[in-house]
Tab-separated table of C-alpha atoms in Angstrom:
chain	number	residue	atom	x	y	z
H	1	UNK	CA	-110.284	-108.079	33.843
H	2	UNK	CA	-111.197	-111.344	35.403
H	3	UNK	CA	-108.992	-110.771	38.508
H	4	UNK	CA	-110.564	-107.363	39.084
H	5	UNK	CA	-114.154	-108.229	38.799
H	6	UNK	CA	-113.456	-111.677	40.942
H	7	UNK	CA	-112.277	-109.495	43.616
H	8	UNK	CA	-114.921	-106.733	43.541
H	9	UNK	CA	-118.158	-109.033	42.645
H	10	UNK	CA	-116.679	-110.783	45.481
H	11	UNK	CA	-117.059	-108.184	47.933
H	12	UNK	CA	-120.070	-107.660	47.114
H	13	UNK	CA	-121.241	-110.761	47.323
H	14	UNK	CA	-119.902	-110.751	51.049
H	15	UNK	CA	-121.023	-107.656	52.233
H	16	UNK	CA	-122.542	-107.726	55.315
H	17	UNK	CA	-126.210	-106.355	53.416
H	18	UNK	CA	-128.977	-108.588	51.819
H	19	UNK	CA	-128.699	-107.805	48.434
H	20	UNK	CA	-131.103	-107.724	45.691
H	21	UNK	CA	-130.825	-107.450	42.187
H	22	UNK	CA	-134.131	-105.566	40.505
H	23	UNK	CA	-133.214	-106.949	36.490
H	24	UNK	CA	-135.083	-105.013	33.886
H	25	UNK	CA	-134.461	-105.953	30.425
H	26	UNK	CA	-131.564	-108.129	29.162
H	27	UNK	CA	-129.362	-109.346	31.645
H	28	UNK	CA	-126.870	-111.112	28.665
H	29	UNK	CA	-123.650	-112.666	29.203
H	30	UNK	CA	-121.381	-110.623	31.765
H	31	UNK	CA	-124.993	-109.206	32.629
H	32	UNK	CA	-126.150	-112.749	33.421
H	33	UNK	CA	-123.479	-113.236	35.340
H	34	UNK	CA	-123.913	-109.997	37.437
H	35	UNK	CA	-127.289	-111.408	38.759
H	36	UNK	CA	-125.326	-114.172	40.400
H	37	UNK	CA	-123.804	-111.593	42.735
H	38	UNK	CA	-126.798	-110.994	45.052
H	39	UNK	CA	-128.707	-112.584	47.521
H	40	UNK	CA	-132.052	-112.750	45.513
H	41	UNK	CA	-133.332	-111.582	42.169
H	42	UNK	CA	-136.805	-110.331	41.240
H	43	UNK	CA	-136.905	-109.660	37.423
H	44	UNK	CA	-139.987	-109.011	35.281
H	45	UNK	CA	-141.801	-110.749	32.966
H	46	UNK	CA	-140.531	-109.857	30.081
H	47	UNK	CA	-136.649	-109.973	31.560
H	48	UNK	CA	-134.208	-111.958	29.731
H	49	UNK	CA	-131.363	-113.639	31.326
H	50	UNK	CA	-128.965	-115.643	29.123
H	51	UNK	CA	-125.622	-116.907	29.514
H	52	UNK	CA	-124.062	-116.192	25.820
H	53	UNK	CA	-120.424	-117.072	26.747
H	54	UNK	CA	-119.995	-120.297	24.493
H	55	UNK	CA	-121.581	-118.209	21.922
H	56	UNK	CA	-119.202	-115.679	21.864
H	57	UNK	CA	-116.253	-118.300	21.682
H	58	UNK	CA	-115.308	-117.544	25.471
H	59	UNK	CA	-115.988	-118.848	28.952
H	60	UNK	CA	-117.185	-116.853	32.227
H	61	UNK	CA	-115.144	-114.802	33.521
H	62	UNK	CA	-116.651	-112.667	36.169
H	63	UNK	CA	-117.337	-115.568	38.664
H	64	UNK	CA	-120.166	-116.558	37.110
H	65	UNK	CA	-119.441	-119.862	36.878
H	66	UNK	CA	-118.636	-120.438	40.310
H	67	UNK	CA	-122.020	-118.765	41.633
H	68	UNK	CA	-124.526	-120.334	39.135
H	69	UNK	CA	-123.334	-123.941	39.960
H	70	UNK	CA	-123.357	-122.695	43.677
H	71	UNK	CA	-127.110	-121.783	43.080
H	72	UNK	CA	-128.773	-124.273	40.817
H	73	UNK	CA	-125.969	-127.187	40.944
H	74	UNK	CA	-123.301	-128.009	37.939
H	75	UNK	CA	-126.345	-130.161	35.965
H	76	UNK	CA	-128.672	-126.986	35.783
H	77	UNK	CA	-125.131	-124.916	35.157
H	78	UNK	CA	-123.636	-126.655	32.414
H	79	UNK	CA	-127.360	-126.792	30.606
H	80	UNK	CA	-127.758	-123.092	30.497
H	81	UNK	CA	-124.078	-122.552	29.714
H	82	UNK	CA	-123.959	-124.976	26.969
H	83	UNK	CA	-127.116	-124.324	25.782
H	84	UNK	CA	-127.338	-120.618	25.675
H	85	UNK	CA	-130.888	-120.640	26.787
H	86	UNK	CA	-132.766	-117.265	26.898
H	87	UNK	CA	-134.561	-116.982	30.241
H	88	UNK	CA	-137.435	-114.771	30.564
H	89	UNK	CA	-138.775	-113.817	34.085
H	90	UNK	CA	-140.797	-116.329	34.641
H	91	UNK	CA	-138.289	-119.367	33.207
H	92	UNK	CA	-135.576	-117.824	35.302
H	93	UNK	CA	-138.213	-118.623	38.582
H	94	UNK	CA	-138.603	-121.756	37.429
H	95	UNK	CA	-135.044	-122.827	36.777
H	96	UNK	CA	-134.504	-121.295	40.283
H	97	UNK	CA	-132.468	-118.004	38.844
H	98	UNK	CA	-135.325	-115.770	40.424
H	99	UNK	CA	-136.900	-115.742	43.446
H	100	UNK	CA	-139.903	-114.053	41.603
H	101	UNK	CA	-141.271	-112.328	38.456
H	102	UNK	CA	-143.302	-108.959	38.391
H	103	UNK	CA	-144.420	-106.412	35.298
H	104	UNK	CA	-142.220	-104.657	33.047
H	105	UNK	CA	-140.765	-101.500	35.143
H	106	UNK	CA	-141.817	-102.530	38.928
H	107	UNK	CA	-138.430	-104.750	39.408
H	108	UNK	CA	-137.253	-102.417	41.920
H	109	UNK	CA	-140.561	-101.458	44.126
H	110	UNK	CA	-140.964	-105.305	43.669
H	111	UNK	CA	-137.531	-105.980	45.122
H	112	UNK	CA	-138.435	-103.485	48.090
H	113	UNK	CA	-141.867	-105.118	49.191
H	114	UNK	CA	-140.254	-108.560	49.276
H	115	UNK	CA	-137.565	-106.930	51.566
H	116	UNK	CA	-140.481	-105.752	53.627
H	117	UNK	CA	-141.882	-108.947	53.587
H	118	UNK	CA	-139.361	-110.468	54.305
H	119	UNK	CA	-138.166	-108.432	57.360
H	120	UNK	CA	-141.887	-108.398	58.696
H	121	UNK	CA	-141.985	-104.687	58.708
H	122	UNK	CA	-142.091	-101.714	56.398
H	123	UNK	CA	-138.867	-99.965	55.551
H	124	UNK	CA	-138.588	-96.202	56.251
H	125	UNK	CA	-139.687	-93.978	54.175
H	126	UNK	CA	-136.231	-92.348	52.913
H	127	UNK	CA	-135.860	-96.116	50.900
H	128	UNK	CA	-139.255	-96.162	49.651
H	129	UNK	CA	-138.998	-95.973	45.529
H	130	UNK	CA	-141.071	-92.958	44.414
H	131	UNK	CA	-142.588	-92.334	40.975
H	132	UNK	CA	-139.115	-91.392	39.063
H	133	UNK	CA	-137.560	-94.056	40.177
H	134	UNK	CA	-139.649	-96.574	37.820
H	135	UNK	CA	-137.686	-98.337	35.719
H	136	UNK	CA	-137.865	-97.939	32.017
H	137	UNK	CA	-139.020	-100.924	30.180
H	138	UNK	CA	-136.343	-103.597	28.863
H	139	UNK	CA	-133.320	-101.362	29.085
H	140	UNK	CA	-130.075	-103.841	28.329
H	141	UNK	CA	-128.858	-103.350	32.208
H	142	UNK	CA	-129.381	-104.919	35.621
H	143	UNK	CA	-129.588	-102.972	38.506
H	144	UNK	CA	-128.657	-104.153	42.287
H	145	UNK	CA	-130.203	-102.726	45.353
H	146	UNK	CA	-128.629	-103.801	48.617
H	147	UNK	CA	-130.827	-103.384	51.784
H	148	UNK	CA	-129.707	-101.806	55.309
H	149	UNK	CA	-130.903	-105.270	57.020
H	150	UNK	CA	-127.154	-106.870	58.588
H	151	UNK	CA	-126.600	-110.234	57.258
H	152	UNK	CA	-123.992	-111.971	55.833
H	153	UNK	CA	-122.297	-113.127	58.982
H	154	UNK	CA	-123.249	-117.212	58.128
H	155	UNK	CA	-121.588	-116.888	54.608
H	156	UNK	CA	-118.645	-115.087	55.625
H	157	UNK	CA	-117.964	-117.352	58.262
H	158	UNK	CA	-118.739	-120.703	56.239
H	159	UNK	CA	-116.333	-119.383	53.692
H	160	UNK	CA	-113.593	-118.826	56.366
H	161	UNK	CA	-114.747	-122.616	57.687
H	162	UNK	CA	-114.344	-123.747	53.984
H	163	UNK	CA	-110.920	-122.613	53.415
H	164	UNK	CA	-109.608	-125.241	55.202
H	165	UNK	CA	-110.752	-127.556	52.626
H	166	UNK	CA	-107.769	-126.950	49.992
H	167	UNK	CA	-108.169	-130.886	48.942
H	168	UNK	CA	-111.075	-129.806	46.897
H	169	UNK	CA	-109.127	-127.430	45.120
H	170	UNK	CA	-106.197	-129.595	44.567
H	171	UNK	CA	-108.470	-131.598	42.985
H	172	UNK	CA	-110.019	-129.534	40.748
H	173	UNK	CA	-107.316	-127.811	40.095
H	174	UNK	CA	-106.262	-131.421	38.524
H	175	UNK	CA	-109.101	-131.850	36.540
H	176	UNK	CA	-108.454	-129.036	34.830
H	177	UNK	CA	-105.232	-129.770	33.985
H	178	UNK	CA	-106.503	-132.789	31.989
H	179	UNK	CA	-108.583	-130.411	30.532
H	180	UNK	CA	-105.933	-128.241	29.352
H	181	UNK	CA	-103.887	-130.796	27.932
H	182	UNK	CA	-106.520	-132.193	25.731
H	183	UNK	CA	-107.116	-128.601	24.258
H	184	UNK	CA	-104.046	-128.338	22.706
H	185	UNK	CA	-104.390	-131.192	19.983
H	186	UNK	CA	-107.650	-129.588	19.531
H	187	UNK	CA	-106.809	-126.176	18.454
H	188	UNK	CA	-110.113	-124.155	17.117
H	189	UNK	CA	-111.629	-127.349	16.207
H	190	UNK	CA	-115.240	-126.363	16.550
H	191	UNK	CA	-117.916	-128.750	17.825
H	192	UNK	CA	-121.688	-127.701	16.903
H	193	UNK	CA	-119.669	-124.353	15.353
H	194	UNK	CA	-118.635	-123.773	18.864
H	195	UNK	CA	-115.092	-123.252	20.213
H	196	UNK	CA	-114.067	-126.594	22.037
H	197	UNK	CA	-111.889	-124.890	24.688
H	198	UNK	CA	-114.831	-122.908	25.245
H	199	UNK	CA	-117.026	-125.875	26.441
H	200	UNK	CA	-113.839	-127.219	28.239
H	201	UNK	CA	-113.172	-123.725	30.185
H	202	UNK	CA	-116.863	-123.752	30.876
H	203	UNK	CA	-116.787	-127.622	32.079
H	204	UNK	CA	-113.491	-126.824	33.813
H	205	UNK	CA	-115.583	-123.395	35.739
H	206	UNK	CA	-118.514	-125.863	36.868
H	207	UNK	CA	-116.284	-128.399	38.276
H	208	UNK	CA	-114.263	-126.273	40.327
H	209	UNK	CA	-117.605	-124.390	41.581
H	210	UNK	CA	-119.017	-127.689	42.407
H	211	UNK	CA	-115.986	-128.944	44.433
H	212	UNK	CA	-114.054	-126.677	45.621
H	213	UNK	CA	-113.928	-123.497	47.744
H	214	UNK	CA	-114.166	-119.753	46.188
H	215	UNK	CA	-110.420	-119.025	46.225
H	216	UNK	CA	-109.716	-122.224	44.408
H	217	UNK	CA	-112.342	-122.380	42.119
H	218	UNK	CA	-112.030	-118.612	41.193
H	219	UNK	CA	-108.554	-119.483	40.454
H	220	UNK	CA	-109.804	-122.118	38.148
H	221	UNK	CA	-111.937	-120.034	36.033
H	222	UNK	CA	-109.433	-117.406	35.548
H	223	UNK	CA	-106.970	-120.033	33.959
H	224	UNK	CA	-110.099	-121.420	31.797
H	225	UNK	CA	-111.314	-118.193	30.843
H	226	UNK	CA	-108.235	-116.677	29.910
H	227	UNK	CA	-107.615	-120.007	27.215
H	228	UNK	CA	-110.897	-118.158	25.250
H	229	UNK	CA	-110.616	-114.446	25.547
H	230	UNK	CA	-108.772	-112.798	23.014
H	231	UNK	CA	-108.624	-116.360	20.887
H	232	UNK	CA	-109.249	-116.816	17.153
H	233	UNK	CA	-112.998	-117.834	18.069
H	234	UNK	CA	-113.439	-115.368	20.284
H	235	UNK	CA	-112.434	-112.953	17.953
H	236	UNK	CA	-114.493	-113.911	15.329
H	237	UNK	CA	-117.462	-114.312	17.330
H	238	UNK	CA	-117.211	-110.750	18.279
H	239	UNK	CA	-116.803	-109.399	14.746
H	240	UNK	CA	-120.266	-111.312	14.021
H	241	UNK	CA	-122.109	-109.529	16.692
H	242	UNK	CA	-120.460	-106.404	15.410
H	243	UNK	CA	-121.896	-106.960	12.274
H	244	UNK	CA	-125.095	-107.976	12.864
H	245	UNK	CA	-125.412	-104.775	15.253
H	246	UNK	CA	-124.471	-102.261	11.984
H	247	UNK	CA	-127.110	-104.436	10.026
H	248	UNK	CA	-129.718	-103.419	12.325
H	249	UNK	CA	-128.619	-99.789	12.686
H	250	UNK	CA	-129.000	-99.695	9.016
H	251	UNK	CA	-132.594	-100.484	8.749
């Protein structure tokens, strides 16, 4: 799973489009880390981005880790990952998440006049949003719009430039070797009533997106994640949510 959605967030990520994401609603764990994908995000008000992973006994998995730490640096990172902070719109522009907030169910024509702005002119009328394409209130989803502006042609070519750096990734590669070696003694030894290789995986993810290139840091976070998925916490963790998600169908 982690291998497939590294390689296609990744392409989307490079394509040669600005990309938006227009986030209605709850944008929670892999959804949080969806919003990392694009270029910008415009969310609403009443959006709520959280990164849950630690929660749920496991680690990011869909590149997240490498792309937050690449956007708000591994201090901001590892606070929102460790912390499981909920986000709403306008939190997420202040951490620097979202470029900006706007009411409940105008995410996407909001996402389309900052294109416009952006660009200096107004786009043609085939991509204009009409009235049925107003997004519902809060549904659990986000939603990406890519624009038909070229771009993409710096990152590409600074991530070609970058691969040359494979000392970084050495590096971090080592550092999470320490990390996996002090998991072991640990077992499912909680800390806080959290999974310790979950905050080392997580760790372990932010390093490796602070220091090394993509390939290498991607690499990274598949090893970490796949220390937490499927585990005795994780496991747990998900039979919890399962739970509490009957208890509310039942009242």
């Amino acid at each position: 799973m982690a291998t497939l959605m590294h390689d296609s967030l990744t392409r989307l990520r490079e394509l040669p489009l600005v990309s938006f994401a227009a986030v209605e609603g709850y944008a929670i764990g892999g959804g949080a880390e969806l919003t990392t994908t694009t270029d910008f995000r415009i969310v609403t008000h009443s959006t709520q981005i959280r990164f849950v992973q630690l929660r749920m006994g496991a680690a990011p998995g869909w590149g997240g880790g490498y792309r937050l730490t690449r956007l708000l640096g591994p201090t901001k990172s590892l606070q929102l990952f460790l912390s499981c902070k909920k986000l709403d719109g306008d939190a997420a522009v202040r951490w620097g998440l979202a470029q900006s907030a706007c009411p409940a169910g105008h995410a996407l024509h909001a996402a389309l006049d900052t294109i416009t702005s952006y660009l200096g002119v107004p786009l043609p009328t085939d991509h204009q949003p009409t009235s049925s394409d107003r997004v519902p209130a809060r549904p659990p989803v986000s939603l990406a719009h890519g624009s038909r502006t070229s771009s993409g042609a710096a990152e590409l070519g600074t991530s070609t430039a970058l691969s040359v750096e494979d000392e970084a990734g050495d590096a971090a590669r080592g550092v999470w070797g320490q990390f996996v070696a002090m998991t072991e003694p640990v077992g499912l030894e909680a800390y806080d009533g959290h999974s310790l290789k979950s905050v080392r995986a997580i760790k372990a993810a932010v390093v490796a997106g602070d220091r090394a290139v993509r390939e290498k840091a991607l690499e990274v976070e598949r090893e970490a994640f796949v220390t937490c998925w499927g585990s005795e916490e994780n496991l747990k963790a998900l039979e919890r949510a399962a739970a509490t998600a009957a208890g509310k169908k039942r009242k």
